Amino acid sequence: MFDNYKNKFIPLILPICIIIFWYLITEGLGIVDLYKLPGPITVCQAAWILILNGKLLTNTVDTLVKVFAGLIAAAVVAIPLGILLGWYKTLEDFASLVISVLRPIPPVAWIPFSILWFGIGMFPAVFIIFMGCVFPILIYTLDGVKRTDKVLIESAQTLGAGDRDVLKRIMIPSAVPYVVSGLRVGMGIALMCTISAEMVGSGSGLGYMILTATSLFDPGTTVVGMLVIGLIGIVFDLIFTKVQKRIFW
Amino acid sequence: MSIEVKNINKSFESKKVDQLTVLKDVNLTIDDGELVCLLGPSGCGKTTLLRLIAGLDQPTSGEIIANGEKVSGPSGDRAVIFQQYSLFPWLTVLKNVTFGLEMTTGNSKEENIALAEEYLERVGLIEFKDSYPHELSGGMKQRVAIIRSLLNHSPILLMDEPFSALDMINRHKLQEQLIEVWQRFENTIVFVTHDVDEAVFLADKIVVMGRKPGRIDKIIEVGLERPRKRESKEFILLMESIVENLDMGELDKKSLE
């Protein structure tokens, strides 16, 4: 009981210390100029204004919509493709070089083309997120299918399962934990990509909010945007942890 | 279903030596409904022979005929029960058990479930039908795996040291259950083991194998009456005579000199 209480309390110590330290060096003692680093009170005020005028909500929703659109598009392409490549060795060999070359390209490197191809707005951002997520999900899925326990495949075969049954009823379920890990990694990348994409080719979203606030000498809003991104990250991480716990194989 | 193993050779490419001969000139006939144990030290190729019969591996030369047909790949007619636990972890016990039925029969879902429940009831596992494999003990997992194969009416059961991970009490219990099941269903069973006691308890016929290269040394017809008693004089005498002749003993003697 006490241990449990202690475990929940310990992670809070450092953030509280940081906030106090942050307050002291900015608004408290004025060691750092406020235009270089806004203090906690300025940030709270900025947050309050953004909540009241609804901008925080609309921009957050806007970013999340892009994240999900990109992630879902990537999953729709990468999961079936990963299963296919994991199943047909020849096809994997056929595609491997292209994947190896495209995979290390940072998603933000696609920004110029995304603007050329999709203009300004939601689609270029979704495209960049797609490019960022598609490879991790693909690789994880491919790996999951290939790592299916041989004993399970052979058991199914000696129970009369044909190739299709083995794929559908053994390899795919066995790859599910890997796919979820891939989605988790993809989610993190998607969030990063969205913000970068919004800073370049977009007129809305948290990334856009952060960038415009800085140029309008409103550093409080910038920090609010950063913190909201962090919070979104935590929430998704918690969700994925829960999902992964439910998959026990 | 009878099994005929004809002039089987099996070798693997190996880095240390050019070729590793795992089985050399193996010939064996297993009659319909017979319970045959492949007995031998590790490295004698007994598991390889079982996998060849299952169709999971292909021989380098020679052929295997099961029920008049040449074995060319795995089939539902020859179920394998592995040493490692092989239940599908994402399926409940009941769904594991009906898996084979869904593959091989055109039965309705209800029929399959009814059949599976009937079998689980008989071996006392019915209360675990909605459990997942990771919630079962090792012995229960192997019982479920055996039921899964039996229910499928695989006329041939190929068992690769299925009880070796269990403690002695559970092992003996499962050996007895296996005999009961076999007498009821009249399957042909090929059972791989390195445990002489297990072979003498189970087998109609013990195929004693030697190693380097893997080969059949001797085939012993076990004439003991069932149910067999481990403490009977005949049982102990047979065990001793097998242990004396095992390849393992010879090798040990050589290494001592």
Short mmCIF file of C-alpha atoms in Angstrom, two decimals:
data_model
loop_
_atom_site.label_atom_id
_atom_site.label_comp_id
_atom_site.label_asym_id
_atom_site.label_seq_id
_atom_site.Cartn_x
_atom_site.Cartn_y
_atom_site.Cartn_z
CA MET A 1 0.00 0.00 0.00
CA PHE A 2 2.70 2.41 1.04
CA ASP A 3 4.94 1.20 -1.75
CA ASN A 4 2.22 1.80 -4.28
CA TYR A 5 1.74 5.34 -2.99
CA LYS A 6 5.47 5.91 -3.13
CA ASN A 7 5.72 4.61 -6.70
CA LYS A 8 3.08 7.03 -7.87
CA PHE A 9 4.68 9.92 -6.07
CA ILE A 10 8.29 9.46 -7.22
CA PRO A 11 7.75 10.34 -10.90
CA LEU A 12 6.15 13.63 -9.82
CA ILE A 13 9.13 14.91 -7.85
CA LEU A 14 11.30 15.87 -10.81
CA PRO A 15 8.59 17.76 -12.77
CA ILE A 16 7.71 19.76 -9.65
CA CYS A 17 11.38 20.61 -9.08
CA ILE A 18 11.76 21.64 -12.72
CA ILE A 19 8.72 23.92 -12.54
CA ILE A 20 10.02 25.57 -9.37
CA PHE A 21 13.48 26.01 -10.89
CA TRP A 22 11.92 27.29 -14.09
CA TYR A 23 9.83 29.81 -12.15
CA LEU A 24 12.83 31.00 -10.18
CA ILE A 25 15.12 31.64 -13.13
CA THR A 26 12.40 33.39 -15.15
CA GLU A 27 9.61 35.20 -13.34
CA GLY A 28 10.96 34.67 -9.82
CA LEU A 29 14.48 36.07 -9.94
CA GLY A 30 14.58 37.32 -13.53
CA ILE A 31 17.88 35.64 -14.40
CA VAL A 32 16.71 34.78 -17.93
CA ASP A 33 14.95 37.34 -20.10
CA LEU A 34 11.27 36.51 -20.54
CA TYR A 35 11.38 36.84 -24.32
CA LYS A 36 14.02 34.10 -24.40
CA LEU A 37 12.19 31.76 -22.05
CA PRO A 38 8.68 32.50 -20.82
CA GLY A 39 7.96 31.66 -17.19
CA PRO A 40 5.31 29.21 -15.97
CA ILE A 41 2.84 31.95 -15.20
CA THR A 42 3.09 33.39 -18.69
CA VAL A 43 2.59 29.90 -20.08
CA CYS A 44 -0.49 29.32 -17.92
CA GLN A 45 -1.94 32.63 -19.05
CA ALA A 46 -1.27 31.74 -22.67
CA ALA A 47 -2.89 28.34 -22.15
CA TRP A 48 -5.94 29.96 -20.55
CA ILE A 49 -6.39 32.32 -23.48
CA LEU A 50 -5.96 29.49 -25.98
CA ILE A 51 -8.54 27.38 -24.16
CA LEU A 52 -11.00 30.26 -23.98
CA ASN A 53 -10.75 31.19 -27.64
CA GLY A 54 -10.87 27.54 -28.67
CA LYS A 55 -7.63 27.64 -30.63
CA LEU A 56 -5.95 25.00 -28.49
CA LEU A 57 -8.76 22.54 -29.11
CA THR A 58 -9.08 23.18 -32.85
CA ASN A 59 -5.35 23.00 -33.42
CA THR A 60 -4.98 19.84 -31.33
CA VAL A 61 -7.87 18.16 -33.13
CA ASP A 62 -6.42 19.28 -36.43
CA THR A 63 -3.06 17.72 -35.63
CA LEU A 64 -4.63 14.52 -34.35
CA VAL A 65 -6.75 14.14 -37.47
CA LYS A 66 -3.61 14.36 -39.60
CA VAL A 67 -1.74 11.93 -37.37
CA PHE A 68 -4.52 9.37 -37.58
CA ALA A 69 -5.12 9.84 -41.28
CA GLY A 70 -1.42 9.31 -41.99
CA LEU A 71 -1.06 6.42 -39.58
CA ILE A 72 -4.15 4.63 -40.85
CA ALA A 73 -3.09 5.12 -44.48
CA ALA A 74 0.33 3.73 -43.62
CA ALA A 75 -1.17 0.77 -41.76
CA VAL A 76 -3.54 -0.02 -44.62
CA VAL A 77 -0.60 -0.21 -47.01
CA ALA A 78 2.13 -1.58 -44.75
CA ILE A 79 0.36 -4.39 -42.89
CA PRO A 80 -0.92 -6.30 -45.94
CA LEU A 81 2.35 -5.64 -47.75
CA GLY A 82 4.36 -6.85 -44.75
CA ILE A 83 2.28 -10.03 -44.58
CA LEU A 84 2.74 -10.59 -48.31
CA LEU A 85 6.50 -10.06 -48.20
CA GLY A 86 6.81 -12.21 -45.10
CA TRP A 87 4.94 -14.99 -46.85
CA TYR A 88 6.64 -14.95 -50.25
CA LYS A 89 10.38 -15.00 -49.83
CA THR A 90 10.91 -14.19 -53.52
CA LEU A 91 8.78 -11.10 -53.26
CA GLU A 92 10.76 -9.98 -50.22
CA ASP A 93 14.04 -10.39 -52.11
CA PHE A 94 12.48 -8.53 -55.02
CA ALA A 95 11.48 -5.55 -52.86
CA SER A 96 14.30 -5.54 -50.33
CA LEU A 97 16.68 -3.14 -52.08
CA VAL A 98 14.02 -0.51 -52.71
CA ILE A 99 12.87 -0.71 -49.11
CA SER A 100 16.43 -0.49 -47.80
CA VAL A 101 17.08 2.67 -49.82
CA LEU A 102 13.80 4.44 -49.06
CA ARG A 103 13.66 3.54 -45.38
CA PRO A 104 16.53 5.68 -44.03
CA ILE A 105 15.28 8.84 -45.77
CA PRO A 106 13.96 11.13 -43.03
CA PRO A 107 10.25 11.80 -43.56
CA VAL A 108 10.80 15.57 -43.50
CA ALA A 109 12.97 15.22 -46.59
CA TRP A 110 9.72 14.56 -48.44
CA ILE A 111 8.39 18.01 -47.53
CA PRO A 112 9.38 19.72 -50.81
CA PHE A 113 7.70 17.02 -52.89
CA SER A 114 4.69 16.86 -50.63
CA ILE A 115 4.06 20.56 -51.21
CA LEU A 116 4.64 20.20 -54.95
CA TRP A 117 2.29 17.26 -55.20
CA PHE A 118 -0.37 18.09 -52.65
CA GLY A 119 -0.15 21.88 -52.22
CA ILE A 120 -0.92 23.46 -48.89
CA GLY A 121 -3.28 22.08 -46.28
CA MET A 122 -3.90 18.72 -44.77
CA PHE A 123 -2.76 16.38 -47.53
CA PRO A 124 0.96 17.21 -47.67
CA ALA A 125 1.17 16.64 -43.93
CA VAL A 126 -0.68 13.35 -44.18
CA PHE A 127 1.68 12.29 -46.95
CA ILE A 128 4.74 13.03 -44.83
CA ILE A 129 3.29 11.13 -41.88
CA PHE A 130 2.52 8.28 -44.22
CA MET A 131 6.12 8.19 -45.44
CA GLY A 132 7.36 8.24 -41.86
CA CYS A 133 5.13 5.44 -40.57
CA VAL A 134 4.91 3.09 -43.49
CA PHE A 135 8.40 1.59 -43.15
CA PRO A 136 8.45 0.81 -39.44
CA ILE A 137 5.01 -0.80 -39.69
CA LEU A 138 6.08 -2.72 -42.78
CA ILE A 139 9.30 -3.99 -41.23
CA TYR A 140 7.68 -4.98 -37.94
CA THR A 141 4.87 -6.84 -39.73
CA LEU A 142 7.28 -8.59 -42.07
CA ASP A 143 9.44 -9.60 -39.16
CA GLY A 144 6.46 -10.83 -37.15
CA VAL A 145 5.23 -13.04 -39.97
CA LYS A 146 8.71 -14.45 -40.55
CA ARG A 147 9.31 -15.16 -36.88
CA THR A 148 6.27 -17.38 -36.50
CA ASP A 149 7.28 -20.34 -34.36
CA LYS A 150 8.09 -23.25 -36.67
CA VAL A 151 6.49 -25.74 -34.29
CA LEU A 152 3.17 -23.94 -34.60
CA ILE A 153 3.32 -23.97 -38.39
CA GLU A 154 4.25 -27.65 -38.46
CA SER A 155 1.54 -28.54 -35.94
CA ALA A 156 -1.03 -26.81 -38.09
CA GLN A 157 0.23 -28.61 -41.19
CA THR A 158 0.01 -32.00 -39.54
CA LEU A 159 -3.51 -31.12 -38.43
CA GLY A 160 -4.40 -30.76 -42.08
CA ALA A 161 -3.92 -27.02 -42.63
CA GLY A 162 -2.99 -25.94 -46.14
CA ASP A 163 -0.75 -23.00 -47.00
CA ARG A 164 -3.57 -20.47 -46.86
CA ASP A 165 -4.77 -21.73 -43.51
CA VAL A 166 -1.24 -21.52 -42.15
CA LEU A 167 -0.97 -17.91 -43.29
CA LYS A 168 -4.42 -16.87 -42.14
CA ARG A 169 -4.72 -18.80 -38.92
CA ILE A 170 -1.14 -19.15 -37.71
CA MET A 171 1.23 -16.59 -39.18
CA ILE A 172 -1.04 -13.57 -39.08
CA PRO A 173 -2.24 -14.03 -35.48
CA SER A 174 1.30 -14.79 -34.43
CA ALA A 175 2.45 -11.51 -36.02
CA VAL A 176 -0.14 -9.39 -34.20
CA PRO A 177 2.15 -8.38 -31.30
CA TYR A 178 4.79 -7.25 -33.80
CA VAL A 179 2.22 -5.27 -35.77
CA VAL A 180 1.13 -3.50 -32.60
CA SER A 181 4.76 -2.66 -31.80
CA GLY A 182 5.12 -1.31 -35.33
CA LEU A 183 2.03 0.86 -34.89
CA ARG A 184 3.41 2.13 -31.60
CA VAL A 185 6.69 3.14 -33.19
CA GLY A 186 4.74 4.59 -36.13
CA MET A 187 2.59 6.66 -33.78
CA GLY A 188 5.66 8.31 -32.27
CA ILE A 189 7.09 9.07 -35.67
CA ALA A 190 3.72 10.36 -36.90
CA LEU A 191 3.55 12.89 -34.11
CA MET A 192 7.04 14.16 -34.89
CA CYS A 193 6.35 14.32 -38.61
CA THR A 194 3.09 16.18 -38.16
CA ILE A 195 4.67 18.99 -36.22
CA SER A 196 7.51 19.36 -38.73
CA ALA A 197 5.09 19.20 -41.64
CA GLU A 198 2.80 21.81 -40.11
CA MET A 199 5.72 24.15 -39.61
CA VAL A 200 6.37 24.17 -43.32
CA GLY A 201 3.38 23.59 -45.47
CA SER A 202 0.35 24.11 -43.33
CA GLY A 203 -2.05 26.72 -42.03
CA SER A 204 -3.32 24.90 -38.97
CA GLY A 205 -2.36 22.44 -36.25
CA LEU A 206 -0.10 22.52 -33.22
CA GLY A 207 3.08 22.85 -35.30
CA TYR A 208 1.64 25.85 -37.11
CA MET A 209 0.52 27.30 -33.78
CA ILE A 210 4.01 26.94 -32.31
CA LEU A 211 5.72 28.53 -35.27
CA THR A 212 3.38 31.49 -35.69
CA ALA A 213 3.41 32.20 -31.96
CA THR A 214 7.18 32.51 -32.00
CA SER A 215 7.11 34.99 -34.84
CA LEU A 216 4.40 36.97 -33.04
CA PHE A 217 6.57 37.25 -29.90
CA ASP A 218 4.21 35.01 -27.96
CA PRO A 219 6.62 32.42 -26.52
CA GLY A 220 4.01 31.31 -23.93
CA THR A 221 1.89 29.80 -26.70
CA THR A 222 4.94 28.04 -28.10
CA VAL A 223 5.54 26.30 -24.80
CA VAL A 224 1.85 25.40 -24.47
CA GLY A 225 2.04 23.75 -27.89
CA MET A 226 5.13 21.80 -26.91
CA LEU A 227 3.56 20.56 -23.69
CA VAL A 228 0.37 19.48 -25.44
CA ILE A 229 2.42 17.41 -27.89
CA GLY A 230 4.15 15.76 -24.93
CA LEU A 231 0.80 15.01 -23.31
CA ILE A 232 -0.57 13.49 -26.52
CA GLY A 233 2.53 11.28 -26.60
CA ILE A 234 1.94 10.07 -23.04
CA VAL A 235 -1.70 9.28 -23.69
CA PHE A 236 -0.92 7.20 -26.76
CA ASP A 237 1.87 5.42 -24.99
CA LEU A 238 -0.49 4.45 -22.18
CA ILE A 239 -3.06 3.21 -24.66
CA PHE A 240 -0.49 1.09 -26.49
CA THR A 241 0.86 -0.31 -23.23
CA LYS A 242 -2.66 -1.40 -22.33
CA VAL A 243 -3.20 -2.98 -25.73
CA GLN A 244 0.13 -4.81 -25.59
CA LYS A 245 -0.69 -6.20 -22.17
CA ARG A 246 -3.85 -7.72 -23.58
CA ILE A 247 -1.87 -9.56 -26.23
CA PHE A 248 -0.16 -12.26 -24.24
CA TRP A 249 1.43 -14.44 -26.87
CA MET B 1 -2.54 -47.35 -41.44
CA SER B 2 0.77 -49.01 -41.96
CA ILE B 3 4.05 -47.24 -42.57
CA GLU B 4 6.94 -48.51 -44.64
CA VAL B 5 10.34 -46.90 -44.42
CA LYS B 6 12.47 -47.99 -47.37
CA ASN B 7 16.23 -47.47 -47.66
CA ILE B 8 16.14 -44.05 -46.10
CA ASN B 9 19.29 -41.94 -46.07
CA LYS B 10 19.34 -38.45 -44.73
CA SER B 11 22.30 -36.13 -44.64
CA PHE B 12 22.70 -32.44 -44.00
CA GLU B 13 25.25 -30.03 -45.38
CA SER B 14 27.54 -29.06 -42.55
CA LYS B 15 30.34 -26.55 -42.19
CA LYS B 16 32.70 -28.68 -40.13
CA VAL B 17 32.54 -31.81 -42.27
CA ASP B 18 31.40 -31.93 -45.86
CA GLN B 19 28.30 -33.88 -45.08
CA LEU B 20 26.67 -35.00 -41.91
CA THR B 21 24.95 -38.35 -42.29
CA VAL B 22 22.05 -38.43 -39.89
CA LEU B 23 20.39 -41.60 -41.08
CA LYS B 24 21.96 -44.42 -43.05
CA ASP B 25 20.08 -47.25 -44.79
CA VAL B 26 17.07 -47.25 -42.53
CA ASN B 27 14.40 -49.84 -43.26
CA LEU B 28 11.38 -50.30 -41.05
CA THR B 29 7.86 -51.60 -41.31
CA ILE B 30 5.22 -50.44 -38.89
CA ASP B 31 1.93 -52.31 -38.97
CA ASP B 32 -1.51 -50.83 -38.74
CA GLY B 33 -2.45 -50.12 -35.14
CA GLU B 34 1.01 -50.80 -33.81
CA LEU B 35 2.66 -48.73 -31.10
CA VAL B 36 6.31 -48.44 -31.99
CA CYS B 37 8.97 -46.68 -29.95
CA LEU B 38 12.09 -45.27 -31.54
CA LEU B 39 14.65 -45.54 -28.76
CA GLY B 40 18.19 -44.25 -28.79
CA PRO B 41 20.70 -41.75 -27.46
CA SER B 42 20.65 -38.16 -28.65
CA GLY B 43 22.16 -37.80 -32.08
CA CYS B 44 20.90 -41.13 -33.38
CA GLY B 45 18.45 -39.49 -35.76
CA LYS B 46 15.26 -40.70 -34.13
CA THR B 47 13.59 -37.29 -34.33
CA THR B 48 14.80 -36.93 -37.91
CA LEU B 49 13.20 -40.26 -38.79
CA LEU B 50 9.94 -39.11 -37.19
CA ARG B 51 10.02 -35.84 -39.13
CA LEU B 52 10.61 -37.75 -42.36
CA ILE B 53 7.59 -39.95 -41.65
CA ALA B 54 5.58 -36.81 -40.91
CA GLY B 55 6.66 -35.30 -44.22
CA LEU B 56 8.12 -32.25 -42.50
CA ASP B 57 11.55 -33.06 -43.95
CA GLN B 58 12.51 -34.89 -47.12
CA PRO B 59 14.95 -37.80 -47.21
CA THR B 60 18.16 -37.54 -49.23
CA SER B 61 17.34 -40.91 -50.75
CA GLY B 62 14.81 -43.66 -50.23
CA GLU B 63 11.09 -43.36 -49.66
CA ILE B 64 8.41 -43.65 -47.04
CA ILE B 65 5.03 -45.16 -47.80
CA ALA B 66 2.13 -44.43 -45.47
CA ASN B 67 -1.07 -46.31 -46.20
CA GLY B 68 0.09 -47.16 -49.68
CA GLU B 69 0.99 -43.61 -50.63
CA LYS B 70 4.37 -42.03 -50.86
CA VAL B 71 4.95 -39.33 -48.24
CA SER B 72 5.78 -36.04 -49.93
CA GLY B 73 4.71 -33.46 -47.37
CA PRO B 74 2.83 -32.97 -44.12
CA SER B 75 -0.76 -34.14 -43.96
CA GLY B 76 -3.63 -34.33 -41.53
CA ASP B 77 -3.33 -38.13 -41.68
CA ARG B 78 -0.07 -37.99 -39.76
CA ALA B 79 -0.39 -35.75 -36.73
CA VAL B 80 2.76 -34.80 -34.87
CA ILE B 81 2.90 -34.12 -31.16
CA PHE B 82 6.05 -32.19 -30.48
CA GLN B 83 8.35 -32.10 -27.52
CA GLN B 84 7.91 -28.34 -27.31
CA TYR B 85 4.44 -27.14 -26.48
CA SER B 86 2.63 -26.56 -29.70
CA LEU B 87 -0.79 -25.22 -28.77
CA PHE B 88 -1.73 -22.01 -30.53
CA PRO B 89 -1.33 -19.41 -27.80
CA TRP B 90 -3.98 -17.03 -29.13
CA LEU B 91 -6.70 -19.68 -29.11
CA THR B 92 -8.56 -21.09 -26.12
CA VAL B 93 -8.24 -24.78 -25.30
CA LEU B 94 -11.55 -25.47 -27.02
CA LYS B 95 -10.57 -23.61 -30.17
CA ASN B 96 -7.20 -25.30 -30.24
CA VAL B 97 -8.94 -28.63 -30.11
CA THR B 98 -11.39 -27.80 -32.89
CA PHE B 99 -8.65 -26.39 -35.15
CA GLY B 100 -7.92 -29.68 -36.89
CA LEU B 101 -11.62 -30.48 -37.34
CA GLU B 102 -12.14 -27.18 -39.10
CA MET B 103 -9.25 -27.99 -41.41
CA THR B 104 -10.21 -31.53 -42.31
CA THR B 105 -13.96 -31.96 -41.93
CA GLY B 106 -16.91 -30.09 -43.31
CA ASN B 107 -18.70 -30.27 -39.97
CA SER B 108 -20.69 -27.35 -38.66
CA LYS B 109 -19.21 -25.28 -35.88
CA GLU B 110 -21.70 -26.71 -33.38
CA GLU B 111 -20.77 -30.29 -34.25
CA ASN B 112 -17.09 -29.55 -33.81
CA ILE B 113 -17.61 -27.88 -30.48
CA ALA B 114 -19.81 -30.70 -29.23
CA LEU B 115 -17.22 -33.26 -30.23
CA ALA B 116 -14.37 -31.31 -28.66
CA GLU B 117 -16.29 -30.84 -25.43
CA GLU B 118 -17.03 -34.54 -25.28
CA TYR B 119 -13.33 -35.40 -25.56
CA LEU B 120 -12.25 -32.73 -23.08
CA GLU B 121 -14.84 -34.08 -20.67
CA ARG B 122 -13.37 -37.57 -20.93
CA VAL B 123 -9.87 -36.49 -19.99
CA GLY B 124 -11.06 -34.13 -17.28
CA LEU B 125 -10.09 -30.89 -19.00
CA ILE B 126 -13.58 -29.58 -19.69
CA GLU B 127 -13.36 -26.91 -17.01
CA PHE B 128 -10.34 -25.44 -18.85
CA LYS B 129 -12.04 -25.21 -22.23
CA ASP B 130 -12.08 -21.41 -22.17
CA SER B 131 -8.57 -21.07 -20.74
CA TYR B 132 -5.60 -20.06 -22.83
CA PRO B 133 -2.55 -22.33 -23.14
CA HIS B 134 -0.35 -20.14 -20.94
CA GLU B 135 -2.78 -20.76 -18.10
CA LEU B 136 -2.22 -24.54 -18.24
CA SER B 137 0.48 -26.72 -16.74
CA GLY B 138 2.93 -28.56 -19.02
CA GLY B 139 1.11 -31.87 -18.64
CA MET B 140 -2.26 -30.30 -19.44
CA LYS B 141 -0.82 -28.65 -22.54
CA GLN B 142 0.42 -31.97 -23.87
CA ARG B 143 -2.92 -33.64 -23.09
CA VAL B 144 -4.72 -30.94 -25.03
CA ALA B 145 -2.24 -31.37 -27.90
CA ILE B 146 -2.90 -35.11 -27.94
CA ILE B 147 -6.66 -34.61 -27.90
CA ARG B 148 -6.33 -32.10 -30.71
CA SER B 149 -4.68 -34.76 -32.86
CA LEU B 150 -6.95 -37.61 -31.77
CA LEU B 151 -10.10 -35.68 -32.46
CA ASN B 152 -8.87 -35.10 -35.95
CA HIS B 153 -8.94 -38.89 -36.41
CA SER B 154 -5.37 -38.86 -37.58
CA PRO B 155 -4.81 -42.57 -38.11
CA ILE B 156 -1.12 -42.06 -37.40
CA LEU B 157 0.19 -40.23 -34.36
CA LEU B 158 3.84 -39.27 -34.40
CA MET B 159 5.08 -38.30 -30.97
CA ASP B 160 8.46 -36.71 -30.37
CA GLU B 161 9.37 -37.13 -26.70
CA PRO B 162 6.08 -35.49 -25.75
CA PHE B 163 6.40 -36.22 -22.04
CA SER B 164 10.08 -35.51 -21.53
CA ALA B 165 9.50 -32.12 -19.93
CA LEU B 166 7.12 -33.52 -17.31
CA ASP B 167 7.83 -34.80 -13.84
CA MET B 168 7.74 -38.54 -13.27
CA ILE B 169 4.25 -38.78 -11.79
CA ASN B 170 2.69 -36.83 -14.61
CA ARG B 171 4.74 -38.73 -17.16
CA HIS B 172 3.51 -42.07 -15.88
CA LYS B 173 -0.06 -40.84 -15.77
CA LEU B 174 0.08 -39.59 -19.34
CA GLN B 175 1.70 -42.83 -20.51
CA GLU B 176 -1.22 -44.74 -19.05
CA GLN B 177 -3.73 -42.38 -20.64
CA LEU B 178 -1.97 -42.73 -23.97
CA ILE B 179 -2.30 -46.51 -23.82
CA GLU B 180 -6.02 -46.21 -23.03
CA VAL B 181 -6.57 -43.81 -25.88
CA TRP B 182 -4.60 -45.95 -28.29
CA GLN B 183 -6.54 -49.06 -27.36
CA ARG B 184 -9.80 -47.23 -27.90
CA PHE B 185 -8.95 -45.53 -31.18
CA GLU B 186 -6.56 -48.12 -32.60
CA ASN B 187 -4.22 -45.52 -34.08
CA THR B 188 -0.80 -46.35 -35.30
CA ILE B 189 1.64 -44.60 -32.99
CA VAL B 190 5.32 -43.87 -33.51
CA PHE B 191 6.79 -42.62 -30.26
CA VAL B 192 10.29 -41.19 -30.01
CA THR B 193 12.02 -41.45 -26.65
CA HIS B 194 15.43 -41.77 -25.06
CA ASP B 195 13.90 -43.23 -21.92
CA VAL B 196 14.17 -47.04 -21.84
CA ASP B 197 11.51 -47.33 -19.15
CA GLU B 198 9.07 -45.35 -21.26
CA ALA B 199 9.75 -47.47 -24.33
CA VAL B 200 9.28 -50.76 -22.46
CA PHE B 201 6.09 -49.51 -20.86
CA LEU B 202 4.50 -48.30 -24.08
CA ALA B 203 5.74 -50.22 -27.07
CA ASP B 204 4.61 -53.24 -29.03
CA LYS B 205 7.90 -52.97 -30.79
CA ILE B 206 11.04 -51.11 -29.76
CA VAL B 207 13.31 -49.88 -32.51
CA VAL B 208 16.73 -49.46 -30.91
CA MET B 209 18.80 -46.91 -32.80
CA GLY B 210 22.53 -46.21 -32.75
CA ARG B 211 24.52 -43.20 -33.82
CA LYS B 212 27.37 -42.14 -36.06
CA PRO B 213 25.77 -42.66 -38.42
CA GLY B 214 22.18 -42.86 -37.22
CA ARG B 215 20.88 -46.37 -37.91
CA ILE B 216 18.62 -49.09 -36.62
CA ASP B 217 20.58 -51.49 -34.41
CA LYS B 218 17.90 -53.87 -33.32
CA ILE B 219 14.16 -54.34 -33.29
CA ILE B 220 12.70 -55.84 -30.14
CA GLU B 221 9.17 -57.23 -29.99
CA VAL B 222 7.82 -56.54 -26.53
CA GLY B 223 5.63 -59.43 -25.55
CA LEU B 224 4.65 -58.16 -22.10
CA GLU B 225 0.98 -58.21 -21.25
CA ARG B 226 -0.94 -54.98 -20.76
CA PRO B 227 -1.44 -53.25 -18.41
CA ARG B 228 2.28 -53.49 -17.79
CA LYS B 229 3.72 -53.39 -14.33
CA ARG B 230 7.03 -51.64 -13.89
CA GLU B 231 7.89 -53.71 -10.85
CA SER B 232 7.38 -57.07 -12.60
CA LYS B 233 10.43 -59.26 -13.17
CA GLU B 234 9.93 -59.46 -16.94
CA PHE B 235 9.75 -55.67 -17.21
CA ILE B 236 12.99 -55.18 -15.31
CA LEU B 237 14.83 -57.92 -17.20
CA LEU B 238 13.82 -56.48 -20.54
CA MET B 239 14.93 -53.02 -19.47
CA GLU B 240 18.31 -54.30 -18.34
CA SER B 241 18.95 -56.19 -21.55
CA ILE B 242 18.16 -53.08 -23.58
CA VAL B 243 20.30 -50.78 -21.48
CA GLU B 244 23.27 -53.17 -21.83
CA ASN B 245 23.08 -53.08 -25.61
CA LEU B 246 22.47 -49.37 -26.06
CA ASP B 247 25.00 -47.58 -28.19
CA MET B 248 25.37 -45.02 -25.44
CA GLY B 249 27.00 -47.65 -23.20
CA GLU B 250 29.56 -48.59 -25.81
CA LEU B 251 30.63 -45.05 -26.37
CA ASP B 252 31.06 -44.46 -22.67
CA LYS B 253 33.27 -47.53 -22.41
CA LYS B 254 35.45 -46.31 -25.25
CA SER B 255 35.90 -42.90 -23.75
CA LEU B 256 37.01 -44.47 -20.50
CA GLU B 257 39.90 -46.38 -22.08
#
